[in-house]
Tab-separated table of C-alpha atoms (C1' of nucleotides) in Angstrom:
chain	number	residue	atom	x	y	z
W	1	UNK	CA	102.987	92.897	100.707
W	2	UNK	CA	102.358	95.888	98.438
W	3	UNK	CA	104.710	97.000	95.897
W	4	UNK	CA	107.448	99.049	97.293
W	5	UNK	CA	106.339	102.495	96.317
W	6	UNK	CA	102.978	102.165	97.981
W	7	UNK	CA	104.866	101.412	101.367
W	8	UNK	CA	106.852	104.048	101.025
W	9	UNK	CA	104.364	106.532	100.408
W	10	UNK	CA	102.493	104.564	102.915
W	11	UNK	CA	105.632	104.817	105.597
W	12	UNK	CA	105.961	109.179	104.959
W	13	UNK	CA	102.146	109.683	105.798
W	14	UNK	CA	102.458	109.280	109.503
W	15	UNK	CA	103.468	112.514	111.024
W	16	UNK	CA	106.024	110.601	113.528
W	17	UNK	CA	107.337	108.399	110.733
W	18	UNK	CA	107.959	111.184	109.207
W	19	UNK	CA	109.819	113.313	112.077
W	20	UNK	CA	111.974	109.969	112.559
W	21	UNK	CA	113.035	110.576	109.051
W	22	UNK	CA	113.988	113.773	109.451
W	23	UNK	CA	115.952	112.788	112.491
W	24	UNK	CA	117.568	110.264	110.986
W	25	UNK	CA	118.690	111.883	107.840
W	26	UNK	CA	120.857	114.027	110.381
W	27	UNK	CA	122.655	110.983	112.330
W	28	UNK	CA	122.031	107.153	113.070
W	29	UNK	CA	120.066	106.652	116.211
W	30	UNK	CA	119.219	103.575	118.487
W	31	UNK	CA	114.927	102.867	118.946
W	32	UNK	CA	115.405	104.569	122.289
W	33	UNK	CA	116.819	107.662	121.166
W	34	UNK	CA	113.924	107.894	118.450
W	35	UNK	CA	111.303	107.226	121.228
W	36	UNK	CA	112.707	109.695	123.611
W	37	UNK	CA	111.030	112.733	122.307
W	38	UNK	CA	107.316	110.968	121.220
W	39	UNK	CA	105.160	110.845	123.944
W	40	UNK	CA	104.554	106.528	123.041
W	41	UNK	CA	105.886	103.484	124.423
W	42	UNK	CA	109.155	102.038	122.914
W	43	UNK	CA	106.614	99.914	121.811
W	44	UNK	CA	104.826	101.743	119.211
W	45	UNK	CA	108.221	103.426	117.693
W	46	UNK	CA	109.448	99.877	117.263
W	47	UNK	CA	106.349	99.197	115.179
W	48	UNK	CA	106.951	102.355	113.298
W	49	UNK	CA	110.862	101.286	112.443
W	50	UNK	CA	109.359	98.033	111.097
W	51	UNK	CA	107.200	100.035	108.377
W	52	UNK	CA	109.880	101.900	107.749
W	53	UNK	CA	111.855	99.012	107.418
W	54	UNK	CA	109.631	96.842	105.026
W	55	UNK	CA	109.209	99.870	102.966
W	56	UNK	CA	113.418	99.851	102.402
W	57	UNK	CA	113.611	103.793	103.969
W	58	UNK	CA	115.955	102.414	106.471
W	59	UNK	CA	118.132	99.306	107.483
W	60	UNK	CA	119.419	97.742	111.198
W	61	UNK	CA	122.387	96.974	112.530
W	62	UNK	CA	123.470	95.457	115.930
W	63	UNK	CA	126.058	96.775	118.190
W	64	UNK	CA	125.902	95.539	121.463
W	65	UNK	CA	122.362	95.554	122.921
W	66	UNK	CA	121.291	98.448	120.550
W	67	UNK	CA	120.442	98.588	117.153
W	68	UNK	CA	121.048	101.365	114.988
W	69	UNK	CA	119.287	102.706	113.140
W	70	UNK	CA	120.267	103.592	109.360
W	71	UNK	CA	118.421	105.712	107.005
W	72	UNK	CA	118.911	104.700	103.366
W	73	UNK	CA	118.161	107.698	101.458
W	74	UNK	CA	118.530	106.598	98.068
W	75	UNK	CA	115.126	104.856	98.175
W	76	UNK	CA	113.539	108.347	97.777
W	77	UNK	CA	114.526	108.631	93.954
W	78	UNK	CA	111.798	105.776	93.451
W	79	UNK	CA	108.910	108.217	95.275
W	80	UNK	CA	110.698	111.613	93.070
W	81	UNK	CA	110.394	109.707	89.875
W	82	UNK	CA	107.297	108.744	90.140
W	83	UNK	CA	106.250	112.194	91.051
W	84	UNK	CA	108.069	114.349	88.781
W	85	UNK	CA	107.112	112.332	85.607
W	86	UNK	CA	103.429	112.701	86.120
W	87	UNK	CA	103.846	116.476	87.596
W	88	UNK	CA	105.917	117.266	84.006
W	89	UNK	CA	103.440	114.900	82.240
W	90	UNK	CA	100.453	117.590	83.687
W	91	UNK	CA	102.641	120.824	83.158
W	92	UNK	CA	103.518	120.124	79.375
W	93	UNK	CA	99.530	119.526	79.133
W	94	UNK	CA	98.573	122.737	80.389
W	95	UNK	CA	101.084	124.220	78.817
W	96	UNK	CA	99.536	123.279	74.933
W	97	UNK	CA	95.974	124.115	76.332
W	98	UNK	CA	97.325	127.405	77.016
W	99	UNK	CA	98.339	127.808	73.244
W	100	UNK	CA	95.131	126.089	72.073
W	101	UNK	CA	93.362	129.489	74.177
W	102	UNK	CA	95.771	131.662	72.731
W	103	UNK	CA	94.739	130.539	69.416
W	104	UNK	CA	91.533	130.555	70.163
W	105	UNK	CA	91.660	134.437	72.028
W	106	UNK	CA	93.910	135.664	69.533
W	107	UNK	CA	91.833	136.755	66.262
W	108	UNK	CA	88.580	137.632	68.788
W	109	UNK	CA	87.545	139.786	71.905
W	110	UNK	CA	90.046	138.343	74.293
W	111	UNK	CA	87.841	137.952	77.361
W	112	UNK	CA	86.192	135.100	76.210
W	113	UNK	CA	86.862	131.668	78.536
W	114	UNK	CA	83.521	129.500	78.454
W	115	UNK	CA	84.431	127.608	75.454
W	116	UNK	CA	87.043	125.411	75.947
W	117	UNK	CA	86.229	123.170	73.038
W	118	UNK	CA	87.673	119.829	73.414
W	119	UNK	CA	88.524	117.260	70.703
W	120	UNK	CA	90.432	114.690	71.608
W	121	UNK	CA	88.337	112.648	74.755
W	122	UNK	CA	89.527	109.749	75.219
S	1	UNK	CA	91.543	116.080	109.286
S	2	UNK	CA	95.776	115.659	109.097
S	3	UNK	CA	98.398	117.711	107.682
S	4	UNK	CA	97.956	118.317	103.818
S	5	UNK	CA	101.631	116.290	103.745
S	6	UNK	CA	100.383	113.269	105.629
S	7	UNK	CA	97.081	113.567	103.044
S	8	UNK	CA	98.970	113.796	100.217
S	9	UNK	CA	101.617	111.086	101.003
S	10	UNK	CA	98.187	108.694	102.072
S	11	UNK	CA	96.413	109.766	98.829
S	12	UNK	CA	99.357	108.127	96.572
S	13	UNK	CA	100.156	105.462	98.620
S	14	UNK	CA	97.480	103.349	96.820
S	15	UNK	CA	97.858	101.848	93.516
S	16	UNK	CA	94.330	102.597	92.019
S	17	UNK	CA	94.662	106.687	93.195
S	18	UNK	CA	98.556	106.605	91.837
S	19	UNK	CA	96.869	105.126	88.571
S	20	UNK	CA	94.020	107.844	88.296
S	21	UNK	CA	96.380	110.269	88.680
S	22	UNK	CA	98.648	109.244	86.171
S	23	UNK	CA	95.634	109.157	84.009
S	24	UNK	CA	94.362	112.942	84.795
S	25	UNK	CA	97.710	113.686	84.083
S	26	UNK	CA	97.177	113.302	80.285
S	27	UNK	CA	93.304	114.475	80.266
S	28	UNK	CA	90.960	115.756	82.546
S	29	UNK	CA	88.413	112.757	82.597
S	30	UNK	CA	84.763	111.998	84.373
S	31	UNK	CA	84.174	109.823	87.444
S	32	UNK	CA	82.680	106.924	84.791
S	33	UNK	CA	85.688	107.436	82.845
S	34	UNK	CA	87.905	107.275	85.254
S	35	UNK	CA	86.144	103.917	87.017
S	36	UNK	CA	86.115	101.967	83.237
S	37	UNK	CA	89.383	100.493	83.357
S	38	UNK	CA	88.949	99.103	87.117
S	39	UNK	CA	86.954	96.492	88.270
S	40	UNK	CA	85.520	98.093	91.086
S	41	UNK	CA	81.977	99.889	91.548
S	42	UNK	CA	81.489	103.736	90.455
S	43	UNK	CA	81.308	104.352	94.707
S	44	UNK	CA	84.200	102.938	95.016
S	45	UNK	CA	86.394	105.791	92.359
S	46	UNK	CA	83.848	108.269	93.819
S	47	UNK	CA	85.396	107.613	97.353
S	48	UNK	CA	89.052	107.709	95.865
S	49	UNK	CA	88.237	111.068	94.258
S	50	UNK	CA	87.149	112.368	98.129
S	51	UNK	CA	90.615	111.161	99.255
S	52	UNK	CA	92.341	113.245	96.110
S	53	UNK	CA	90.281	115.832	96.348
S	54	UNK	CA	90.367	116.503	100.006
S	55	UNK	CA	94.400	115.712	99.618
S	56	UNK	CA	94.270	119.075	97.253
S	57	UNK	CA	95.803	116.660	94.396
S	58	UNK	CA	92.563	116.905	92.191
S	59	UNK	CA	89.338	120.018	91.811
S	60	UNK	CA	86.189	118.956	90.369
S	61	UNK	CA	83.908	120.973	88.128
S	62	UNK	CA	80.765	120.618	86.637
S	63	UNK	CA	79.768	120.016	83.151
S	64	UNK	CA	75.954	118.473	82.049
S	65	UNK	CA	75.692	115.544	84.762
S	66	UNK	CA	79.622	114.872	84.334
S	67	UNK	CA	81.616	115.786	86.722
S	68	UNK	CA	85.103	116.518	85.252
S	69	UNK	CA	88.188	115.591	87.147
S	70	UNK	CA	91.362	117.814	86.931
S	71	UNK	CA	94.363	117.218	88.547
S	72	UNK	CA	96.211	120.351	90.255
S	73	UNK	CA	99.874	119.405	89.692
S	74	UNK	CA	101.288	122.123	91.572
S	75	UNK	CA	100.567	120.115	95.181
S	76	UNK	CA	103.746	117.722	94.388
S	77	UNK	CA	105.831	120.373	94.777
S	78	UNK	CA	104.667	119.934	98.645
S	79	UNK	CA	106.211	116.544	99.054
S	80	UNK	CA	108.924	116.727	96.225
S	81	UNK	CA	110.222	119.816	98.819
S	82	UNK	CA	110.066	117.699	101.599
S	83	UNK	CA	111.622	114.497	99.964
S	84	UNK	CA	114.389	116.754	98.726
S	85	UNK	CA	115.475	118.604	102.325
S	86	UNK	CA	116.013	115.030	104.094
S	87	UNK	CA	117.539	113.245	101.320
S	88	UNK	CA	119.971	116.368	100.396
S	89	UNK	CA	120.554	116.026	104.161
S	90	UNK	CA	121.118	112.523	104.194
S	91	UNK	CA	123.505	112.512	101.188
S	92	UNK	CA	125.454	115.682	102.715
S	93	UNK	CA	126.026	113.296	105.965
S	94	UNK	CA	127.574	110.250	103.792
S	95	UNK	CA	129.943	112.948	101.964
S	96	UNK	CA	131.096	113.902	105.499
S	97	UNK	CA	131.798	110.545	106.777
S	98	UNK	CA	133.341	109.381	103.569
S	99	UNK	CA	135.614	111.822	103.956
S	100	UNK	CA	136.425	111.157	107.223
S	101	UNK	CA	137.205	107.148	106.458
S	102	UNK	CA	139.592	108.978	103.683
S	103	UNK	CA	141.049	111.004	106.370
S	104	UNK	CA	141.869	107.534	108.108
S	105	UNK	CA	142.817	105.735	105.208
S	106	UNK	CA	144.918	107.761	103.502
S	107	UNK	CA	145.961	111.372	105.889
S	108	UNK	CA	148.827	112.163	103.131
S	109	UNK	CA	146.437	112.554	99.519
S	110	UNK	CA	145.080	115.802	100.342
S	111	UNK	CA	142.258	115.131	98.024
S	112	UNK	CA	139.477	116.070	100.619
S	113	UNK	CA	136.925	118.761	99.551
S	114	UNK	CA	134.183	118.423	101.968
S	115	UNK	CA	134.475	119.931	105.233
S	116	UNK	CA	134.371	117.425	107.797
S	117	UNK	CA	134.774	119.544	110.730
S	118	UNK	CA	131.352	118.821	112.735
S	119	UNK	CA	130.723	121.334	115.488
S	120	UNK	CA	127.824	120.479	118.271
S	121	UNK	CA	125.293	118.200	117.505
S	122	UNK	CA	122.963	119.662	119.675
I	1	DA	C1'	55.864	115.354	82.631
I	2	DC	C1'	58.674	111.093	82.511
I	3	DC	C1'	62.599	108.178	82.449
I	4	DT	C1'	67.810	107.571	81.689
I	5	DT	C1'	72.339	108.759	82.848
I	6	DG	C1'	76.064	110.293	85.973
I	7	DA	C1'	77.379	110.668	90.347
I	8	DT	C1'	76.915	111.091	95.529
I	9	DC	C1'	75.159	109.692	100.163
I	10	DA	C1'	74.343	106.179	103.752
I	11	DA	C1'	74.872	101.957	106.031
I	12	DC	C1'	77.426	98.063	106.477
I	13	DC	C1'	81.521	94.753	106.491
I	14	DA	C1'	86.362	92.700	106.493
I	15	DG	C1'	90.912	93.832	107.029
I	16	DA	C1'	94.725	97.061	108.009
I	17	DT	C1'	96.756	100.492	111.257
I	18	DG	C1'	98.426	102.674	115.468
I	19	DG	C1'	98.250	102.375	120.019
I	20	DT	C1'	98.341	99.872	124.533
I	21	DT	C1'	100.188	96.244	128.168
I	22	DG	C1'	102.691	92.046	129.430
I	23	DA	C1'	106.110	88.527	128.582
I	24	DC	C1'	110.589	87.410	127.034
I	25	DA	C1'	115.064	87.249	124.269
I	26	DA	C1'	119.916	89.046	123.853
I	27	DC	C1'	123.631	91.091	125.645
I	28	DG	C1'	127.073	93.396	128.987
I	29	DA	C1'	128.215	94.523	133.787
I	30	DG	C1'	128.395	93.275	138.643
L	1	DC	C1'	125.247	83.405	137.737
L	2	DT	C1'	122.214	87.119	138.178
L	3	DC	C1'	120.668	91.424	137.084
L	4	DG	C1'	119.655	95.650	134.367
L	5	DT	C1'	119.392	97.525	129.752
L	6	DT	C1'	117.583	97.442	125.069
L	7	DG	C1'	114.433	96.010	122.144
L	8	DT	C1'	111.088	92.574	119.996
L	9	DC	C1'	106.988	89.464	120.067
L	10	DA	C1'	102.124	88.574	121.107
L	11	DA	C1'	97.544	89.640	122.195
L	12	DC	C1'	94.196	92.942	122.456
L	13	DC	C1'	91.512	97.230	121.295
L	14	DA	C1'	89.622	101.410	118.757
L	15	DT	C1'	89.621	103.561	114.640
L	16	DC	C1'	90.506	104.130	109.661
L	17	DT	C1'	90.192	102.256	104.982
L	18	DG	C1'	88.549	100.267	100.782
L	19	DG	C1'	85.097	97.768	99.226
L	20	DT	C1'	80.116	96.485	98.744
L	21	DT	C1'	74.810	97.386	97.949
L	22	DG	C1'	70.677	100.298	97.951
L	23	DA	C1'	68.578	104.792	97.823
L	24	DT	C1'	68.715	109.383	96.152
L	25	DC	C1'	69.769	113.644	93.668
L	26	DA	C1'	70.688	116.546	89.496
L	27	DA	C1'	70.350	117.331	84.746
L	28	DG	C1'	69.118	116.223	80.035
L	29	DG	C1'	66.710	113.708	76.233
L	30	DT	C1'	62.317	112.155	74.596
DNA sequence: ACCTTGATCAACCAGATGGTTGACAACGAG
DNA sequence: CTCGTTGTCAACCATCTGGTTGATCAAGGT
């Protein structure tokens, strides 16, 4: 439906989806061992597993009646891209305000803040 | 309301919030200036900003009638930690059972450098 | 004092989400 | 073959979400 880094930013808001994560990242596990400790139907953590899914965090097998579980960790690097270029983007911008301040601070008082003068809007 | 994680991961899971952000990740911008670009009513980026803001990912000041947006980079490092743990975790688990199918495949190489004894999992 | 501009609040609506229960499909064991 | 185990599918329900429109507030500009 959406594109894939909405669902998987979608898929780590829930709390449980979450927690299955973290479970998983440790060792495989059939629905029924995920269930076991959440206090919901088999139900529920089968819908859960199917966001996961669709979102690419994870992939099923089938071994005899069970199906395993998988996590598929290298999906992350999509959501860490994303995040670190804009978080760098943000920190090299506050870094040259910084100097335009220092500039500005440097040849007067020092304790003067209120006049951030900006040129460049837009 | 949730966790700050669950908030954050919610806040970027939608394409129009990812895109502001990007945005206030060059320049600080207003609530018109932000809404310009979309086709969507001024109530509409006003509600997104609630989601940001109460997510921690953006603080709003007050300039004239303008409200200037600013985003507060430093709240990735929440999920970026987070991402990180389980997908270290993840990739630590494949190195151990790679080395174990080596261990099968080939028990004369000697080649192994991961440590592949696994003691109680719990 | 009066409007204009920028933004929020409030009420409403359609669709998605997370949960439930009940039925049933697939498989292995007896 | 029949039964129990494991899990999915389907329908239903309450709540959340993202959008709308209309009213309102806050601060200048004239």
């Amino acid at each position: 439906m959406a594109d894939q880094l909405s669902q998987l930013f979608a898929a780590l808001a829930d709390p449980t989806r979450r927690d299955m994560v973290a479970r998983l990242a440790v060792a495989d596990a059939t629905v029924g061992q995920l269930a076991e400790p959440y206090d919901v139907s088999l139900q529920a953590v089968s819908k859960h597993l199917k966001v996961l899914e669709s979102a690419g965090l994870v992939t099923r097998g089938r071994a005899a009646q069970t199906r395993p579980v998988h996590l598929e960790a290298k999906v992350f690097d999509l959501m860490t891209k994303w995040i670190e270029r804009y978080q760098q983007q943000a920190e090299e911008r506050y870094q040259r305000l910084d100097a335009v301040l220092d500039a500005m601070n440097g040849p007067a008082d020092g304790t003067v803040q209120t006049d951030p003068q900006e040129g460049t809007a837009s």
